[in-house]
Amino acid sequence: MTALDLSSPVAVVGTGTMGQGIAQVALVAGHDVRLFDAAPGRAQDAADAIVERLDRLVDKDRMTAADRDSARGRLHAAGSLAELADCSLVIEAVLEQLDVKQQLLRDLEDVVDDDCLLATNTSSLSVTAIGGVLRNPGRLVGLHFFNPAPLLPLVEVVSGFATDVTSATRAYEMARAWGKTPVACADTPGFIVNRLARPFYAEAFAAYEAQSADPATIDAVLRECGGFRMGAFELTDLIGQDVNEAVTHSVWQAFFHDVRFTPSLAQRRLVESGRLGRKTGQGWYEYGDDAERAEPHTAEKAQPPAYVVAEGDLGPASDLLALIREAGVPVREDEEDHGTRLVLPGGGQLVLADGQTSVEFRDVVYFDLALDYRRATRIALSASQDTQPQTLSEAIGLFQALGKDVSVLGDTPGMIVARTVARIVDLAHDAVAKGVATEEDVDTAMRLGVNYPLGPFEWSRRLGRSWAHEILDELHQRDPSGRYAPSLALYRHAYATDKREGTP
């Protein structure tokens, strides 16, 4: 069975922002759409709001007036669930509470035909648990749209433990027919996106809690060095601190308090104080007409080194050698390969973040991973109190000579971008190994769902298949709580690669 015929009416129950967005998507695709809400008058208000948005699309020449009028004629506010009886698909987008969703779907089962597809737009609850109360749980599927639904292309099509393959296939093909990009996934906490995105927030918050840097600096490093669209602090202010923390807490609880998903105490305090982000005028940052923009820490101008000595090819940072030469700084190559680092004139070393700390070595400055060193506009450095001032100054001057702003962090193992990417890659391998989704769907979900510059497996291939395991193993030695312990899936992946290359 394939996508629903356009002659099939579709219903959306729950008319908040997400419900309205889903209804608009179905409407524009050509379906008759019924809106229902338990609160009197809300369904009609939602229908009116959708029509207003269609009017704006016409004003922007993104929709013809004829198509708008046709869509308006297919949109109906239902006064009771009984008016949904002939629908071929009903999507619930009601309150994110298990008992509320279960009761609604039980009521719907008494109304719709046996071949009607039922869907839940839950983002954090178990599809299996929601459908567990139904007489026929096989026809329930998760359809997790992302907000705003009319604009964002991704839809996670979630199969609960009892979901029939035909139901999942119908939902997948329907989402594609509606112009969306569906990805198939199993019913596990957080599905794909909310499961794999946790380290993006968690590592930024952990660096802040460790006083490695302030929010503005960490955000700038994630954007300007890591290539992310937004930093973790500004993004959670946009989402709402209460909403973001609730998802993190839900995933953590669902995984039986797995330390890899532990919520942030700093974020908890922010929520407790009512500083929820843009919607309250204050979160990590202040908002409003009089609010001053928080600026990242940027190092003062320093002199570049007279030369650098390259030992090894710098691995994922190998592009730096060409950039250094182009900047007019001579690069001397050591014929004996001692590792992957740059040696500065004062004897100090400049090393790509590897999960170790600067204080462990005589005179080392670490630099963070960049998505693209040529295009990056900022580089983060990490040094300890024992690092020689000349070494840090030469490192700052070198990257400034390449046209980069430089932010100096505290002695932070794994820096910001490197440990964030390593943890995302690890969770992705773990998810695929456990049958949550395919590698291709994981990459698609993370690019489209949260606008990551690369999917986790694309990153893994670019960085080398053992890179994430090596950096997490080093981090785990320094923080043996289990937070950074590489998954068995990542271990197998890295070890198998090494074996093929002949490493004992």
Short mmCIF file of C-alpha atoms in Angstrom, two decimals, residues 20-290:
data_model
loop_
_atom_site.label_atom_id
_atom_site.label_comp_id
_atom_site.label_asym_id
_atom_site.label_seq_id
_atom_site.Cartn_x
_atom_site.Cartn_y
_atom_site.Cartn_z
CA GLN A 20 -1.69 23.90 12.47
CA GLY A 21 1.60 23.40 10.65
CA ILE A 22 0.88 19.74 9.87
CA ALA A 23 -2.64 20.61 8.72
CA GLN A 24 -1.23 23.26 6.38
CA VAL A 25 1.19 20.74 4.86
CA ALA A 26 -1.63 18.25 4.17
CA LEU A 27 -3.87 21.01 2.85
CA VAL A 28 -1.29 22.39 0.42
CA ALA A 29 -0.63 18.82 -0.76
CA GLY A 30 -4.26 18.66 -1.90
CA HIS A 31 -6.19 16.82 0.82
CA ASP A 32 -9.45 17.76 2.46
CA VAL A 33 -8.37 18.55 6.03
CA ARG A 34 -10.48 18.39 9.19
CA LEU A 35 -9.28 20.17 12.31
CA PHE A 36 -10.48 19.17 15.76
CA ASP A 37 -9.66 20.49 19.20
CA ALA A 38 -11.30 19.65 22.51
CA ALA A 39 -11.38 23.33 23.45
CA PRO A 40 -14.48 25.00 21.98
CA GLY A 41 -13.71 27.43 19.17
CA ARG A 42 -10.03 26.57 18.87
CA ALA A 43 -10.41 24.49 15.71
CA GLN A 44 -12.07 27.37 13.89
CA ASP A 45 -9.46 29.80 15.19
CA ALA A 46 -6.76 27.46 13.87
CA ALA A 47 -8.47 27.23 10.48
CA ASP A 48 -8.61 31.02 10.29
CA ALA A 49 -4.92 31.24 11.21
CA ILE A 50 -3.99 28.77 8.47
CA VAL A 51 -5.93 30.77 5.89
CA GLU A 52 -4.11 33.92 7.00
CA ARG A 53 -0.77 32.17 6.42
CA LEU A 54 -1.92 31.08 2.97
CA ASP A 55 -2.86 34.71 2.26
CA ARG A 56 0.70 35.73 3.13
CA LEU A 57 2.05 33.09 0.76
CA VAL A 58 -0.06 34.62 -2.01
CA ASP A 59 1.24 38.09 -1.13
CA LYS A 60 4.81 36.75 -1.45
CA ASP A 61 4.05 35.07 -4.80
CA ARG A 62 4.72 31.67 -3.28
CA MET A 63 1.16 30.50 -3.93
CA THR A 64 -1.46 31.45 -6.48
CA ALA A 65 -4.75 32.99 -5.39
CA ALA A 66 -6.60 30.12 -7.11
CA ASP A 67 -4.65 27.51 -5.13
CA ARG A 68 -5.31 29.47 -1.93
CA ASP A 69 -9.04 29.57 -2.63
CA SER A 70 -9.08 25.85 -3.42
CA ALA A 71 -7.22 25.05 -0.19
CA ARG A 72 -9.56 27.25 1.84
CA GLY A 73 -12.50 25.29 0.47
CA ARG A 74 -10.96 22.00 1.62
CA LEU A 75 -10.31 23.13 5.22
CA HIS A 76 -12.96 22.40 7.83
CA ALA A 77 -13.21 22.86 11.59
CA ALA A 78 -14.84 19.76 13.10
CA GLY A 79 -17.16 20.07 16.07
CA SER A 80 -16.67 16.50 17.28
CA LEU A 81 -14.53 13.41 16.71
CA ALA A 82 -17.52 11.84 14.96
CA GLU A 83 -16.93 14.19 12.02
CA LEU A 84 -13.59 12.44 11.41
CA ALA A 85 -15.23 9.07 10.75
CA ASP A 86 -14.45 8.92 7.02
CA CYS A 87 -10.82 10.09 7.29
CA SER A 88 -8.08 7.82 5.97
CA LEU A 89 -5.46 9.37 8.25
CA VAL A 90 -5.72 11.05 11.65
CA ILE A 91 -2.64 12.71 13.15
CA GLU A 92 -2.72 13.67 16.82
CA ALA A 93 -0.71 16.68 17.97
CA VAL A 94 -2.19 17.12 21.45
CA LEU A 95 -0.54 17.65 24.83
CA GLU A 96 2.70 15.69 25.25
CA GLN A 97 1.30 13.45 27.97
CA LEU A 98 0.99 9.69 27.58
CA ASP A 99 -2.45 9.30 29.16
CA VAL A 100 -3.91 12.17 27.11
CA LYS A 101 -2.67 10.71 23.84
CA GLN A 102 -3.77 7.19 24.75
CA GLN A 103 -7.31 8.28 25.63
CA LEU A 104 -7.65 10.28 22.42
CA LEU A 105 -6.52 7.36 20.25
CA ARG A 106 -8.87 4.96 22.06
CA ASP A 107 -11.71 7.35 21.31
CA LEU A 108 -10.63 7.61 17.68
CA GLU A 109 -10.63 3.82 17.31
CA ASP A 110 -14.35 3.87 18.13
CA VAL A 111 -14.97 6.41 15.38
CA VAL A 112 -12.80 5.74 12.32
CA ASP A 113 -12.79 2.73 9.99
CA ASP A 114 -10.46 -0.19 10.62
CA ASP A 115 -8.23 0.76 7.68
CA CYS A 116 -7.72 4.35 8.88
CA LEU A 117 -4.05 5.09 9.59
CA LEU A 118 -3.45 6.65 13.01
CA ALA A 119 -0.36 8.75 13.69
CA THR A 120 1.20 10.53 16.65
CA ASN A 121 3.46 13.55 16.34
CA THR A 122 5.12 12.89 19.70
CA SER A 123 8.72 14.04 19.99
CA SER A 124 9.61 12.41 23.29
CA LEU A 125 7.10 9.69 24.21
CA SER A 126 7.21 6.06 23.17
CA VAL A 127 5.10 5.28 20.11
CA THR A 128 4.86 1.73 21.42
CA ALA A 129 3.46 2.90 24.76
CA ILE A 130 1.00 5.28 23.09
CA GLY A 131 -0.33 2.47 20.92
CA GLY A 132 -0.25 -0.16 23.63
CA VAL A 133 -3.85 0.59 24.66
CA LEU A 134 -5.30 0.20 21.16
CA ARG A 135 -7.22 -2.81 19.90
CA ASN A 136 -5.09 -2.65 16.75
CA PRO A 137 -1.74 -1.03 17.64
CA GLY A 138 -0.37 -2.11 14.26
CA ARG A 139 -1.97 0.86 12.53
CA LEU A 140 -0.32 3.47 14.75
CA VAL A 141 2.88 5.10 13.50
CA GLY A 142 4.94 8.04 14.68
CA LEU A 143 5.09 11.03 12.32
CA HIS A 144 7.50 13.44 13.95
CA PHE A 145 7.39 16.73 12.05
CA PHE A 146 9.79 19.52 12.95
CA ASN A 147 8.67 23.05 13.74
CA PRO A 148 7.70 24.98 11.65
CA ALA A 149 6.22 22.01 9.79
CA PRO A 150 5.44 23.88 6.53
CA LEU A 151 9.10 24.94 6.20
CA LEU A 152 11.27 22.16 7.61
CA PRO A 153 11.57 19.18 5.27
CA LEU A 154 12.33 16.35 7.70
CA VAL A 155 9.77 13.88 9.01
CA GLU A 156 10.84 10.98 11.24
CA VAL A 157 8.59 8.00 10.48
CA VAL A 158 8.70 5.97 13.68
CA SER A 159 7.70 2.32 13.89
CA GLY A 160 6.56 1.21 17.33
CA PHE A 161 7.15 -2.35 18.48
CA ALA A 162 3.70 -3.35 17.19
CA THR A 163 3.51 -1.10 14.11
CA ASP A 164 2.71 -3.02 10.93
CA VAL A 165 5.18 -2.69 8.06
CA THR A 166 2.31 -1.65 5.78
CA SER A 167 1.36 1.18 8.14
CA ALA A 168 4.94 2.47 8.28
CA THR A 169 5.25 2.24 4.51
CA ARG A 170 1.99 4.15 3.95
CA ALA A 171 3.14 6.87 6.33
CA TYR A 172 6.60 7.09 4.70
CA GLU A 173 5.19 7.36 1.17
CA MET A 174 2.59 9.86 2.33
CA ALA A 175 5.24 12.13 3.84
CA ARG A 176 7.21 11.98 0.61
CA ALA A 177 4.09 12.74 -1.44
CA TRP A 178 3.58 15.80 0.74
CA GLY A 179 6.98 17.11 -0.34
CA LYS A 180 8.80 16.12 2.84
CA THR A 181 11.98 14.10 3.30
CA PRO A 182 11.04 11.08 5.43
CA VAL A 183 13.50 8.93 7.36
CA ALA A 184 12.54 5.60 8.89
CA CYS A 185 13.48 4.83 12.47
CA ALA A 186 12.67 2.46 15.29
CA ASP A 187 10.88 3.54 18.44
CA THR A 188 13.74 4.40 20.76
CA PRO A 189 14.14 7.40 23.10
CA GLY A 190 14.62 10.58 21.09
CA PHE A 191 14.21 8.71 17.79
CA ILE A 192 17.12 9.90 15.59
CA VAL A 193 17.48 13.67 15.93
CA ASN A 194 16.68 14.19 19.61
CA ARG A 195 18.86 11.23 20.54
CA LEU A 196 21.95 12.20 18.56
CA ALA A 197 21.68 15.95 19.18
CA ARG A 198 22.14 15.69 22.96
CA PRO A 199 25.97 16.06 22.91
CA PHE A 200 25.73 19.31 20.94
CA TYR A 201 24.07 20.92 23.93
CA ALA A 202 25.67 18.82 26.67
CA GLU A 203 29.30 19.46 25.72
CA ALA A 204 28.78 23.20 25.38
CA PHE A 205 27.09 23.33 28.78
CA ALA A 206 29.81 21.14 30.31
CA ALA A 207 32.54 23.45 29.01
CA TYR A 208 30.68 26.40 30.51
CA GLU A 209 30.22 24.64 33.86
CA ALA A 210 33.96 23.88 33.89
CA GLN A 211 34.60 27.61 33.33
CA SER A 212 36.45 26.89 30.11
CA ALA A 213 34.71 29.81 28.40
CA ASP A 214 31.58 31.96 28.48
CA PRO A 215 28.47 31.19 26.37
CA ALA A 216 29.23 33.78 23.68
CA THR A 217 32.72 32.38 23.11
CA ILE A 218 31.56 28.76 23.01
CA ASP A 219 28.78 29.67 20.57
CA ALA A 220 31.23 31.56 18.35
CA VAL A 221 33.58 28.56 18.26
CA LEU A 222 30.74 26.19 17.31
CA ARG A 223 29.62 28.53 14.52
CA GLU A 224 32.82 30.00 13.16
CA CYS A 225 35.09 27.00 13.67
CA GLY A 226 32.72 24.02 13.73
CA GLY A 227 30.45 25.23 10.94
CA PHE A 228 27.21 24.82 12.92
CA ARG A 229 24.38 27.17 12.01
CA MET A 230 23.95 28.31 15.62
CA GLY A 231 25.75 27.76 18.89
CA ALA A 232 24.23 25.65 21.65
CA PHE A 233 23.41 28.57 23.95
CA GLU A 234 21.71 30.77 21.35
CA LEU A 235 19.86 27.77 19.91
CA THR A 236 18.42 26.67 23.25
CA ASP A 237 17.39 30.27 23.93
CA LEU A 238 15.50 30.14 20.64
CA ILE A 239 13.94 26.73 21.34
CA GLY A 240 13.12 27.61 24.94
CA GLN A 241 15.24 26.37 27.85
CA ASP A 242 12.27 24.57 29.38
CA VAL A 243 11.49 22.76 26.12
CA ASN A 244 15.10 21.77 25.43
CA GLU A 245 15.71 20.60 28.98
CA ALA A 246 12.48 18.60 28.99
CA VAL A 247 13.60 16.66 25.91
CA THR A 248 17.02 16.03 27.44
CA HIS A 249 15.43 14.87 30.69
CA SER A 250 12.99 12.62 28.84
CA VAL A 251 15.76 10.92 26.84
CA TRP A 252 17.91 10.53 29.98
CA GLN A 253 15.05 8.93 31.91
CA ALA A 254 14.07 6.70 29.01
CA PHE A 255 17.65 5.38 28.84
CA PHE A 256 17.52 4.53 32.56
CA HIS A 257 19.70 7.51 33.55
CA ASP A 258 22.50 6.66 31.11
CA VAL A 259 25.32 9.07 32.00
CA ARG A 260 25.82 9.92 28.31
CA PHE A 261 22.51 11.78 28.39
CA THR A 262 22.77 13.43 31.82
CA PRO A 263 21.04 16.85 31.87
CA SER A 264 22.94 20.05 32.67
CA LEU A 265 22.72 21.50 36.16
CA ALA A 266 23.42 24.97 34.76
CA GLN A 267 20.46 24.66 32.40
CA ARG A 268 18.28 23.38 35.25
CA ARG A 269 19.09 26.51 37.27
CA LEU A 270 18.22 28.66 34.26
CA VAL A 271 14.82 26.99 33.97
CA GLU A 272 14.19 27.25 37.72
CA SER A 273 14.88 30.97 37.55
CA GLY A 274 12.32 31.44 34.77
CA ARG A 275 14.97 32.54 32.27
CA LEU A 276 13.66 30.48 29.38
CA GLY A 277 15.25 32.34 26.49
CA ARG A 278 13.81 34.66 23.87
CA LYS A 279 10.21 34.10 24.95
CA THR A 280 10.90 35.52 28.43
CA GLY A 281 13.45 38.13 27.36
CA GLN A 282 16.35 36.41 29.09
CA GLY A 283 18.07 33.05 28.95
CA TRP A 284 21.76 32.50 28.48
CA TYR A 285 21.61 35.93 26.83
CA GLU A 286 19.48 39.02 27.35
CA TYR A 287 16.97 40.13 24.72
CA GLY A 288 15.08 43.30 24.11
CA ASP A 289 15.67 46.70 22.59
CA ASP A 290 18.16 47.77 25.25
#
